Coordinates of C-alpha atoms and ligand atoms in Angstrom, one line a residue:
X263 CA -1.6 -50.2 21.7
X264 CA -4.6 -49.2 23.8
X265 CA -2.3 -47.7 26.4
X266 CA -0.3 -45.8 23.8
X267 CA -3.5 -44.5 22.2
X268 CA -4.7 -43.0 25.5
X269 CA -1.4 -41.5 26.3
X270 CA -1.5 -39.8 22.9
X271 CA -5.1 -38.5 23.6
X272 CA -4.0 -37.3 27.0
X273 CA -1.0 -35.4 25.6
X274 CA -3.0 -33.7 22.9
X275 CA -5.8 -32.7 25.4
X276 CA -3.2 -31.1 27.6
X277 CA -1.7 -29.4 24.6
X278 CA -5.0 -27.9 23.5
X279 CA -6.2 -26.6 26.9
X280 CA -2.7 -25.2 27.6
X281 CA -2.6 -23.4 24.3
X282 CA -6.1 -22.2 24.7
X283 CA -5.4 -20.5 27.9
X284 CA -2.0 -19.2 26.6
X285 CA -3.3 -16.8 23.9
X286 CA -6.8 -15.8 25.1
X287 CA -5.8 -13.6 28.1
X288 CA -4.5 -10.0 28.3
X289 CA -1.0 -11.0 27.1
X290 CA 0.6 -11.0 23.6
X291 CA 3.9 -12.9 23.1
X292 CA 7.2 -11.3 22.5
X293 CA 8.9 -11.8 19.2
X294 CA 11.1 -14.7 20.6
X295 CA 8.2 -16.4 22.4
X296 CA 6.2 -16.2 19.2
X297 CA 8.8 -17.6 16.9
X298 CA 9.9 -20.3 19.5
X299 CA 6.3 -21.4 19.8
X300 CA 5.8 -21.6 16.0
X301 CA 9.1 -23.4 15.6
X302 CA 7.9 -26.0 18.1
X303 CA 4.5 -26.3 16.5
X304 CA 6.0 -26.8 13.0
X305 CA 8.4 -29.3 14.4
X306 CA 5.6 -31.3 16.0
X307 CA 3.1 -30.9 13.1
X308 CA 4.5 -31.4 9.6
X309 CA 1.3 -29.7 8.2
X310 CA 2.4 -26.5 9.7
X311 CA 5.4 -25.0 8.0
X312 CA 7.5 -22.1 9.1
X313 CA 9.9 -20.2 6.7
X314 CA 12.3 -17.3 7.4
X315 CA 11.9 -15.4 4.1
X316 CA 14.1 -12.4 4.6
X317 CA 15.5 -9.9 7.0
X318 CA 14.0 -6.9 8.8
X319 CA 15.7 -3.6 9.6
X320 CA 16.2 -4.9 13.1
X321 CA 18.3 -7.7 11.7
X322 CA 16.2 -10.7 12.8
X323 CA 14.2 -12.6 10.2
X324 CA 10.6 -12.2 9.1
X325 CA 8.8 -15.5 9.1
X326 CA 5.8 -16.8 7.2
X327 CA 3.7 -19.7 8.7
X328 CA 1.9 -21.8 6.2
X329 CA -0.9 -24.2 6.9
X330 CA -2.1 -26.7 4.3
X331 CA 0.9 -26.1 2.1
X332 CA 2.3 -29.2 0.4
X333 CA 4.8 -29.8 3.3
X334 CA 7.6 -29.5 0.9
X335 CA 9.7 -26.3 1.0
X336 CA 9.7 -25.8 -2.7
X337 CA 6.3 -27.1 -3.7
X338 CA 4.5 -25.3 -0.9
X339 CA 4.9 -21.9 -2.6
X340 CA 4.0 -23.5 -6.0
X341 CA 0.8 -24.9 -4.4
X342 CA 0.0 -21.5 -2.9
X343 CA 0.3 -19.8 -6.3
X344 CA -1.8 -22.3 -8.0
X345 CA -4.5 -22.8 -5.4
X346 CA -6.7 -20.4 -3.4
X347 CA -4.5 -18.8 -0.8
X348 CA -5.2 -16.3 2.1
X349 CA -2.3 -14.3 3.4
X350 CA -2.6 -12.6 6.8
X351 CA -0.2 -10.0 8.0
X352 CA 0.3 -9.3 11.7
X353 CA 2.0 -6.6 13.8
X354 CA 2.8 -4.2 11.0
X355 CA 1.9 -1.9 14.0
X356 CA 3.1 -4.0 16.9
X357 CA 1.1 -1.8 19.3
X358 CA -1.9 -3.5 17.6
X359 CA -1.1 -7.1 18.2
X360 CA -4.6 -8.6 18.1
X361 CA -3.9 -10.7 14.9
X362 CA -0.9 -12.4 16.4
X363 CA -3.0 -14.0 19.2
X364 CA -6.0 -14.6 16.8
X365 CA -3.7 -16.6 14.5
X366 CA -2.2 -18.6 17.3
X367 CA -5.6 -19.5 18.7
X368 CA -6.8 -20.4 15.2
X369 CA -3.8 -22.6 14.7
X370 CA -4.3 -24.3 18.1
X371 CA -8.0 -24.9 17.3
X372 CA -7.2 -26.3 13.8
X373 CA -4.7 -28.7 15.3
X374 CA -7.0 -29.8 18.2
X375 CA -9.8 -30.3 15.7
X376 CA -7.8 -32.9 13.8
X377 CA -6.0 -30.7 11.2
X378 CA -8.8 -30.9 8.6
X379 CA -7.8 -29.9 5.1
X380 CA -10.9 -30.7 3.1
X381 CA -11.4 -27.7 0.8
X382 CA -9.3 -25.6 3.1
X383 CA -7.4 -22.8 1.2
X384 CA -3.7 -22.5 1.8
X385 CA -3.5 -20.3 5.0
X386 CA -0.4 -18.3 5.3
X387 CA 0.3 -15.8 8.1
X388 CA 3.2 -13.4 8.8
X389 CA 3.4 -13.7 12.6
X390 CA 5.4 -10.6 13.2
X391 CA 6.1 -8.2 10.3
X392 CA 7.6 -5.3 12.2
X393 CA 10.2 -7.1 14.1
X394 CA 12.1 -4.1 15.5
X395 CA 8.8 -2.4 16.6
X396 CA 7.7 -5.7 18.3
X397 CA 11.0 -5.9 20.3
X398 CA 10.6 -2.2 21.4
X399 CA 7.9 -3.2 24.0
X400 CA 6.1 -1.1 26.6
X401 CA 2.7 -0.6 28.1
X402 CA 2.4 3.1 27.3
X403 CA 2.8 3.8 23.6
X404 CA -0.9 3.2 22.8
X405 CA -2.3 5.8 25.2
X406 CA -5.9 5.2 24.2
X407 CA -5.9 1.4 24.0
X408 CA -7.4 -1.2 26.4
X409 CA -4.7 -3.8 26.6
X410 CA -2.8 -6.1 26.2
X411 CA -0.5 -5.5 29.2
X412 CA 2.6 -5.0 27.1
X413 CA 3.0 -4.5 23.4
X414 CA 5.4 -3.3 20.8
X415 CA 5.8 0.2 19.1
X416 CA 4.5 1.5 15.8
X417 CA 7.8 2.6 14.3
X418 CA 10.2 -0.1 13.1
X419 CA 13.9 -0.3 13.9
X420 CA 14.5 2.8 11.7
X421 CA 11.4 4.5 13.1
X422 CA 9.5 4.0 9.8
X423 CA 5.8 3.4 9.7
X424 CA 5.9 0.2 7.6
X425 CA 2.2 0.7 6.6
X426 CA 3.4 3.6 4.4
X427 CA 6.4 1.8 2.9
X428 CA 5.1 -0.7 0.3
X429 CA 6.0 1.5 -2.7
X430 CA 9.1 3.4 -1.7
X431 CA 10.5 0.3 0.2
X432 CA 12.9 2.1 2.5
X433 CA 12.9 -0.8 4.9
X434 CA 14.3 -4.3 4.5
X435 CA 11.0 -5.4 5.9
X436 CA 9.3 -4.2 2.7
X437 CA 11.7 -6.2 0.5
X438 CA 10.9 -9.3 2.5
X439 CA 7.2 -8.6 2.4
X440 CA 7.5 -8.4 -1.4
X441 CA 9.3 -11.7 -1.4
X442 CA 6.6 -13.4 0.6
X443 CA 3.7 -11.7 -1.3
X444 CA 5.0 -12.6 -4.8
X445 CA 6.1 -16.1 -3.7
X446 CA 2.5 -16.8 -2.5
X447 CA 0.4 -14.6 -4.9
X448 CA -2.4 -14.6 -2.4
X449 CA -6.0 -14.5 -3.6
X450 CA -7.1 -12.9 -0.4
X451 CA -5.0 -10.6 1.8
X452 CA -5.7 -9.3 5.4
X453 CA -3.7 -6.8 7.4
X454 CA -4.6 -6.9 11.1
X455 CA -4.8 -3.6 13.1
X456 CA -6.5 -1.8 16.0
X457 CA -8.4 1.4 15.5
X458 CA -7.9 5.0 16.6
X459 CA -10.6 7.6 16.8
X460 CA -14.3 7.7 17.8
X461 CA -16.1 5.5 20.3
X462 CA -19.0 3.3 19.2
X463 CA -20.6 -0.1 19.9
X464 CA -18.7 -2.3 17.3
X465 CA -15.6 -4.3 18.3
X466 CA -15.0 -5.4 14.7
X467 CA -14.6 -3.0 11.8
X468 CA -12.9 -3.5 8.4
X469 CA -11.6 -1.5 5.5
X470 CA -12.2 -3.0 2.1
X471 CA -10.6 -1.7 -1.2
X472 CA -11.8 1.5 -2.7
X473 CA -14.4 0.1 -5.1
X474 CA -13.7 2.6 -7.9
X475 CA -10.1 1.4 -8.1
X476 CA -11.1 -2.3 -8.4
X477 CA -11.6 -4.4 -11.5
X478 CA -15.4 -4.9 -12.1
X479 CA -15.3 -8.6 -11.5
X480 CA -13.7 -8.2 -8.1
X481 CA -15.8 -5.2 -7.2
X482 CA -18.9 -7.2 -7.9
X483 CA -17.7 -10.2 -6.0
X484 CA -16.5 -8.3 -2.9
X485 CA -19.3 -5.7 -2.6
X486 CA -22.1 -7.7 -4.2
X487 CA -21.6 -11.0 -2.4
X488 CA -18.6 -11.4 -0.1
X489 CA -19.1 -8.5 2.2
X490 CA -22.9 -8.8 2.6
X491 CA -22.6 -12.6 3.3
X492 CA -19.8 -12.2 5.7
X493 CA -21.6 -9.4 7.5
X494 CA -24.7 -11.5 7.8
X495 CA -22.8 -14.6 9.0
X496 CA -20.8 -12.7 11.5
X497 CA -23.9 -11.0 12.9
X498 CA -25.5 -14.4 13.4
X499 CA -22.5 -15.1 15.5
X500 CA -23.0 -11.8 17.5
X501 CA -20.2 -10.0 15.8
X502 CA -21.5 -6.8 14.2
X503 CA -19.2 -6.1 11.3
X504 CA -19.0 -2.5 10.3
X505 CA -16.9 -0.4 7.9
X506 CA -13.9 1.4 9.6
X507 CA -15.2 4.6 11.2
X508 CA -13.2 7.3 9.5
X509 CA -14.8 10.5 10.7
X510 CA -15.8 13.3 8.4
X511 CA -16.0 15.7 11.3
X512 CA -15.4 15.4 15.1
X513 CA -18.1 12.8 15.8
X514 CA -20.0 10.2 13.8
X515 CA -23.0 12.5 13.6
X516 CA -21.2 14.4 10.8
X517 CA -20.7 11.2 8.9
X518 CA -18.0 8.7 8.0
X519 CA -16.1 8.1 4.8
X520 CA -14.7 5.2 3.0
X521 CA -10.9 4.9 3.2
X522 CA -8.6 5.6 0.2
X523 CA -6.3 2.6 0.2
X524 CA -3.3 4.2 -1.5
X525 CA -0.6 1.9 -2.8
X526 CA 1.7 2.9 0.0
X527 CA -0.5 0.9 2.4
X528 CA -0.4 -3.0 2.7
X529 CA -3.9 -3.5 1.4
X530 CA -3.6 -0.8 -1.3
X531 CA -0.4 -2.5 -2.5
X532 CA -2.0 -5.9 -2.5
X533 CA -5.0 -4.5 -4.5
X534 CA -2.7 -3.5 -7.3
X535 CA -2.1 -7.2 -7.9
X536 CA -5.8 -8.0 -7.9
X537 CA -5.7 -9.6 -4.4
X538 CA -8.9 -9.2 -2.6
X539 CA -7.7 -7.2 0.4
X540 CA -9.0 -6.1 3.8
X541 CA -7.7 -4.2 6.8
X542 CA -9.2 -5.5 10.1
X543 CA -9.6 -2.7 12.7
X544 CA -10.8 -3.8 16.1
X545 CA -11.9 -1.1 18.4
X546 CA -9.1 0.3 20.7
X547 CA -11.4 0.7 23.7
X548 CA -12.7 -2.9 23.9
X549 CA -10.6 -5.2 26.1
X550 CA -7.7 -7.1 24.3
X551 CA -9.2 -10.6 24.8
X552 CA -12.5 -9.5 23.1
X553 CA -10.7 -7.8 20.3
X554 CA -8.6 -11.0 19.7
X555 CA -11.9 -13.0 19.5
X556 CA -13.3 -10.5 17.0
X557 CA -10.2 -10.7 14.8
X558 CA -10.4 -14.5 15.1
X559 CA -14.1 -14.4 14.1
X560 CA -13.3 -12.4 11.0
X561 CA -10.5 -14.8 10.1
X562 CA -12.7 -17.9 10.5
X563 CA -15.4 -16.3 8.5
X564 CA -13.0 -15.2 5.8
X565 CA -11.6 -18.7 5.6
X566 CA -15.1 -20.3 5.4
X567 CA -16.2 -17.9 2.8
X568 CA -13.0 -18.4 0.7
X569 CA -13.4 -22.2 1.1
X570 CA -17.0 -22.1 -0.2
X571 CA -16.3 -19.7 -3.0
X572 CA -12.9 -20.6 -4.2
X573 CA -13.9 -21.0 -7.8
X574 CA -15.6 -17.7 -7.9
X575 CA -12.6 -16.0 -6.4
X576 CA -10.2 -17.6 -8.9
X577 CA -12.5 -16.8 -11.8
X578 CA -13.0 -13.2 -10.7
X579 CA -9.3 -12.7 -10.3
X580 CA -8.6 -14.2 -13.7
X581 CA -11.2 -11.8 -15.2
X582 CA -9.6 -8.9 -13.3
X583 CA -6.2 -9.7 -14.7
X584 CA -7.7 -9.8 -18.2
X585 CA -9.5 -6.5 -17.5
X586 CA -6.3 -4.8 -16.3
X587 CA -4.6 -5.8 -19.6
X588 CA -7.5 -4.5 -21.7
X589 CA -7.6 -1.0 -20.3
X590 CA -6.6 1.9 -22.5
X591 CA -6.8 4.5 -19.7
X592 CA -5.3 4.6 -16.2
X593 CA -7.4 6.7 -13.7
X594 CA -5.8 7.9 -10.5
X595 CA -5.6 10.7 -7.9
X596 CA -9.0 9.8 -6.5
X597 CA -10.8 12.4 -4.4
X598 CA -13.8 11.8 -2.1
X599 CA -17.0 13.0 -3.7
X600 CA -19.4 15.1 -1.6
X601 CA -22.2 12.9 -2.7
X602 CA -23.5 11.2 0.4
X603 CA -25.1 7.9 1.1
X604 CA -26.3 6.9 4.6
X605 CA -25.6 3.9 6.9
X606 CA -27.2 2.4 9.9
X607 CA -24.8 3.0 12.8
X608 CA -24.6 1.8 16.4
X609 CA -22.9 4.5 18.4
X610 CA -23.1 6.2 21.7
X611 CA -24.7 9.6 22.6
X612 CA -22.1 12.3 23.2
X613 CA -21.9 15.7 24.8
X614 CA -19.4 18.5 25.3
X615 CA -19.1 19.2 29.1
X616 CA -16.4 21.6 30.4
X617 CA -13.2 19.8 31.7
X618 CA -12.2 21.2 35.0
X619 CA -8.4 21.1 34.3
X620 CA -8.4 22.7 30.8
X621 CA -11.4 24.9 31.5
X622 CA -12.6 24.0 27.9
X623 CA -15.3 21.9 26.4
X624 CA -14.3 18.2 25.8
X625 CA -16.0 15.4 23.8
X626 CA -17.6 12.8 26.0
X627 CA -19.2 9.6 24.7
X628 CA -21.8 8.1 27.1
X629 CA -21.7 4.3 27.0
X630 CA -24.9 4.1 29.0
X631 CA -26.7 5.7 26.1
X632 CA -26.3 3.5 23.0
X633 CA -28.2 4.4 19.9
X634 CA -28.8 3.1 16.4
X635 CA -29.4 5.6 13.7
X636 CA -28.7 6.5 10.1
X637 CA -25.6 8.7 9.7
X638 CA -24.1 10.1 6.5
X639 CA -21.7 7.8 4.6
X640 CA -19.4 9.2 2.0
X641 CA -18.3 6.3 0.0
X642 CA -17.8 7.5 -3.6
X643 CA -14.4 8.5 -5.0
X644 CA -13.8 10.3 -8.3
X645 CA -10.5 10.0 -10.3
X646 CA -9.1 13.6 -10.9
X647 CA -6.5 12.4 -13.3
X648 CA -6.2 9.9 -16.2
X649 CA -3.7 9.0 -18.8
X650 CA -3.7 7.0 -21.9
X651 CA -1.8 3.8 -21.2
X652 CA 1.3 3.3 -23.3
X653 CA 2.3 0.0 -24.8
X654 CA 5.7 0.1 -23.0
X655 CA 7.7 2.1 -20.5
X656 CA 11.4 2.5 -20.6
X657 CA 13.5 3.0 -17.5
X658 CA 17.2 4.1 -17.9
X659 CA 19.5 1.4 -16.6
X660 CA 21.2 3.9 -14.2
X661 CA 18.0 3.9 -12.0
X662 CA 19.1 0.8 -10.1
X663 CA 17.0 1.4 -7.1
X664 CA 13.9 1.6 -9.2
X665 CA 14.8 -1.4 -11.3
X666 CA 15.5 -3.4 -8.1
X667 CA 12.0 -2.7 -6.8
X668 CA 10.4 -3.6 -10.1
X669 CA 12.4 -6.9 -10.1
X670 CA 11.3 -7.7 -6.5
X671 CA 7.7 -7.1 -7.6
X672 CA 8.1 -9.7 -10.4
X673 CA 7.4 -7.1 -13.0
X674 CA 8.2 -8.5 -16.5
X675 CA 10.6 -6.5 -18.5
X676 CA 13.5 -7.1 -20.8
X677 CA 16.9 -5.6 -21.0
X678 CA 18.0 -3.8 -24.1
X679 CA 21.0 -5.5 -25.7
X680 CA 22.6 -2.8 -27.8
X681 CA 22.5 1.0 -28.1
X682 CA 20.1 2.5 -30.6
X683 CA 17.9 5.5 -31.3
X684 CA 14.2 5.3 -30.6
X685 CA 11.2 7.7 -30.7
X686 CA 9.7 8.0 -27.3
X687 CA 7.5 10.2 -25.2
X688 CA 9.5 11.9 -22.5
X689 CA 8.2 13.3 -19.2
X690 CA 9.6 16.8 -18.7
X691 CA 8.5 18.1 -15.3
X692 CA 7.0 21.7 -15.4
X693 CA 6.0 22.1 -11.8
X694 CA 5.7 20.4 -8.5
X695 CA 5.6 21.1 -4.8
X696 CA 7.5 19.4 -2.0
X697 CA 6.4 19.0 1.6
X698 CA 8.4 21.3 3.9
X699 CA 8.7 18.6 6.6
X700 CA 9.7 15.0 6.2
X701 CA 7.0 12.4 5.8
X702 CA 8.3 8.8 6.4
X703 CA 11.8 9.9 5.6
X704 CA 10.9 11.8 2.5
X705 CA 10.2 15.3 1.4
X706 CA 7.5 14.0 -0.8
X707 CA 6.3 15.7 -3.9
X708 CA 2.8 16.6 -4.8
X709 CA 0.9 18.6 -7.4
X710 CA 3.3 17.3 -10.0
X711 CA 2.9 18.5 -13.6
X712 CA 4.8 17.6 -16.8
X713 CA 4.8 18.0 -20.5
X714 CA 4.9 14.9 -22.6
X715 CA 7.6 15.6 -25.3
X716 CA 8.2 13.5 -28.4
X717 CA 11.9 12.8 -28.1
X718 CA 14.6 10.7 -29.9
X719 CA 16.0 8.7 -27.0
X720 CA 19.4 7.1 -27.1
X721 CA 18.5 3.7 -25.7
X722 CA 21.5 2.1 -23.9
X723 CA 22.4 -1.5 -23.4
X724 CA 20.9 -2.4 -20.0
X725 CA 17.9 0.0 -20.2
X726 CA 14.7 -1.9 -19.4
X727 CA 11.6 -2.0 -21.4
X728 CA 8.4 -2.9 -19.7
X729 CA 5.3 -4.1 -21.6
X730 CA 2.1 -2.9 -20.0
X731 CA 0.1 -5.9 -21.0
X732 CA 0.8 -7.9 -17.9
X733 CA -1.2 -8.8 -14.7
X734 CA 0.7 -6.3 -12.7
X735 CA -0.1 -3.3 -14.9
X736 CA -1.9 -1.4 -12.1
X737 CA 1.3 -1.5 -10.1
X738 CA 3.4 -0.4 -13.0
X739 CA 1.3 2.7 -13.8
X740 CA 1.0 3.6 -10.1
X741 CA 4.8 3.8 -9.7
X742 CA 5.8 5.1 -13.2
X743 CA 3.1 7.6 -14.1
X744 CA 4.8 10.7 -12.5
X745 CA 1.5 12.4 -11.4
X746 CA 0.2 9.3 -9.6
X747 CA -0.1 9.9 -5.8
X748 CA 2.5 7.2 -4.9
X749 CA 4.7 7.4 -8.0
X750 CA 8.4 6.9 -7.7
X751 CA 8.7 10.5 -8.8
X752 CA 6.5 11.6 -5.8
X753 CA 8.7 9.5 -3.4
X754 CA 11.9 11.3 -4.5
X755 CA 13.5 8.6 -6.6
X756 CA 14.2 11.1 -9.4
X757 CA 15.2 14.2 -7.5
X758 CA 18.6 14.5 -9.0
X759 CA 17.0 15.4 -12.3
X760 CA 15.2 18.4 -10.7
X761 CA 18.4 20.4 -10.4
X762 CA 20.6 22.1 -13.0
X763 CA 24.2 21.0 -13.0
X764 CA 25.8 23.7 -15.1
X765 CA 25.4 27.5 -15.2
X766 CA 27.1 30.4 -17.1
X767 CA 28.7 33.7 -16.3
X768 CA 26.8 36.7 -17.4
X769 CA 29.8 38.6 -18.8
X770 CA 30.7 35.6 -21.0
X771 CA 27.3 34.5 -22.2
X772 CA 26.2 38.1 -23.0
X773 CA 28.5 37.9 -26.0
X774 CA 26.7 34.9 -27.4
X775 CA 23.1 36.2 -27.3
X776 CA 23.1 38.1 -30.6
X777 CA 24.1 35.0 -32.5
X778 CA 21.4 32.9 -30.6
X779 CA 18.7 35.3 -31.3
X780 CA 19.6 35.7 -35.0
X781 CA 19.5 32.0 -35.5
X782 CA 16.1 31.6 -33.9
X783 CA 13.4 33.9 -35.1
X784 CA 10.7 32.5 -32.8
X785 CA 12.9 32.9 -29.8
X786 CA 13.8 36.4 -30.8
X787 CA 10.2 37.4 -31.2
X788 CA 9.3 35.9 -27.7
X789 CA 12.3 37.7 -26.2
X790 CA 11.3 41.0 -27.6
X791 CA 7.7 40.6 -26.5
X792 CA 8.6 39.6 -22.9
X793 CA 11.0 42.5 -22.7
X794 CA 8.3 44.9 -23.6
X795 CA 5.6 43.4 -21.3
X796 CA 7.6 42.5 -18.2
X797 CA 9.2 45.3 -16.2
X798 CA 11.3 43.1 -13.9
X799 CA 12.5 41.1 -16.9
X800 CA 13.5 44.4 -18.7
X801 CA 15.5 45.4 -15.6
X802 CA 17.3 42.2 -15.0
X803 CA 20.3 41.1 -17.0
X804 CA 20.2 37.7 -15.3
X805 CA 16.6 37.1 -16.2
X806 CA 17.1 38.0 -19.8
X807 CA 20.2 35.9 -20.2
X808 CA 18.7 33.0 -18.5
X809 CA 15.6 33.2 -20.7
X810 CA 17.7 32.9 -23.8
X811 CA 20.1 30.3 -22.2
X812 CA 17.2 28.1 -21.2
X813 CA 15.8 28.0 -24.8
X814 CA 19.2 27.6 -26.5
X815 CA 21.3 24.6 -27.4
X816 CA 23.5 25.4 -24.3
X817 CA 20.8 24.4 -21.9
X818 CA 21.2 20.9 -20.4
X819 CA 18.6 18.5 -21.8
X820 CA 18.6 16.3 -18.6
X821 CA 17.1 19.0 -16.4
X822 CA 13.6 18.1 -15.3
X823 CA 13.6 15.2 -17.8
X824 CA 12.6 12.0 -15.9
X825 CA 14.5 8.8 -16.8
X826 CA 11.2 7.1 -17.6
X827 CA 9.8 7.2 -21.1
X828 CA 6.8 5.8 -22.7
X829 CA 6.2 4.2 -26.1
X830 CA 2.8 4.4 -27.6
X831 CA 3.6 2.4 -30.6
X832 CA 4.0 -1.4 -30.1
X833 CA 6.6 -1.8 -32.8
X834 CA 9.9 -2.4 -30.9
X835 CA 13.0 -3.7 -32.5
X836 CA 16.3 -4.3 -30.6
Ligands
ZN138 ZN1 -2.6 0.2 12.6

């Protein structure tokens, strides 16, 4: 027995030191090394579970690794939903793999320290989200980054930036993420990255949710307690934690601003479901092993804080879910205010010497001249749009891609059983602009405007009706309100409604206009006025006929009318 015990100790000691050295150097594992390693860890330790929860565009699966689940494939997800859970996403940008190594080191340490679970939250991490990007390895695609020796590429197998894909869901990866996210319903979410941009002293920076978009209970918890306490604790461990350095101008002297975490981003998406979310951004110019330790320090501090404040987190999320359902207005399209605060910043002096090759001035940070000073901090956003929240939305059953996305996001709705007529408000688009170059596979729309028309809608069997009083209401408004910055309309889901399908021949239609004008006195008056005021109109047969056509019964009602409707009244039969 004694012999057996010492052999066991010997084996675990060897395991620990081996694993320690394996992930702390300047190397990050390949996809297959990573998954093979986690398979073997989960095989040897039943407390560590590994699940393939869906595919990626590359074809290989996306895994989630769960520590402190219930060690039962079905009950683990139930446990995660019911108890406090942290979800960490790695390698959405595989050129920024710090989180992969940090999670592996954390796992090794947890095992070596005896797999303690007292008050530990459920810890879930996606080891490799962008599988295709991870397989596309090189040592050159991050031109400004200090290690590791090899790493993956930002674009996925279809060259999509997955950190813009959480609403439009063009990738299979996004569907798998949705599956993982909704199965776990994490209380806290972290997306691990490496920075671009300025040089400064910090290794560890973070993005937290735009405070104006958050429910008050979560805003108070995160900005009032969580971030100040985590910053203090990390500082005591020699890790200065600082907001992500998003520059207002060319250098930090002109100030930095808070990031607008739109729903298209991982953390913005998670925030719509009242998950407390962060993006960790380690500094690209610090060596990889140091960045990994910084990511690990954030992770450990986050786990500790969550462990010690689980009840407050749960209560604040509950209050946030109630708050979301109580709202009568949805505010969106936030713009950065010019109002400035200031923040104590540890940077480096800079100068603009002339570069010999270009013959032009270049920016040069001087690491031998560190400074600490107050710089401007723009951290206030103002909503530029708001709408009164309807009781229900209706989406036409023909919009299968939209309905599929709502279903994947666990949005509660019911299907209409039989055809009937119903009074709704209909969005009729009056103007919009489209980008002239593709952005993430889309000619995305912006500056959308519409008129809200009272309309008798012919509800079809299969159409879906979505109550807005549900915990995911912020997600629902963000995708269905046409003017919202990441709406399905903006992401081109409804483009087919923006084009007329029928036209007329002038020589035929001209014989009808007398009858049309005679039957509509108001139209006749408008026509006569326009003809007298507008010279180009007066001289164009087409313009005159189209004017009458577009206001007559011959005009197609589907043109510019979105297949999304809203119901203000809560009285719904059917
Ligand atoms: Zn990134």
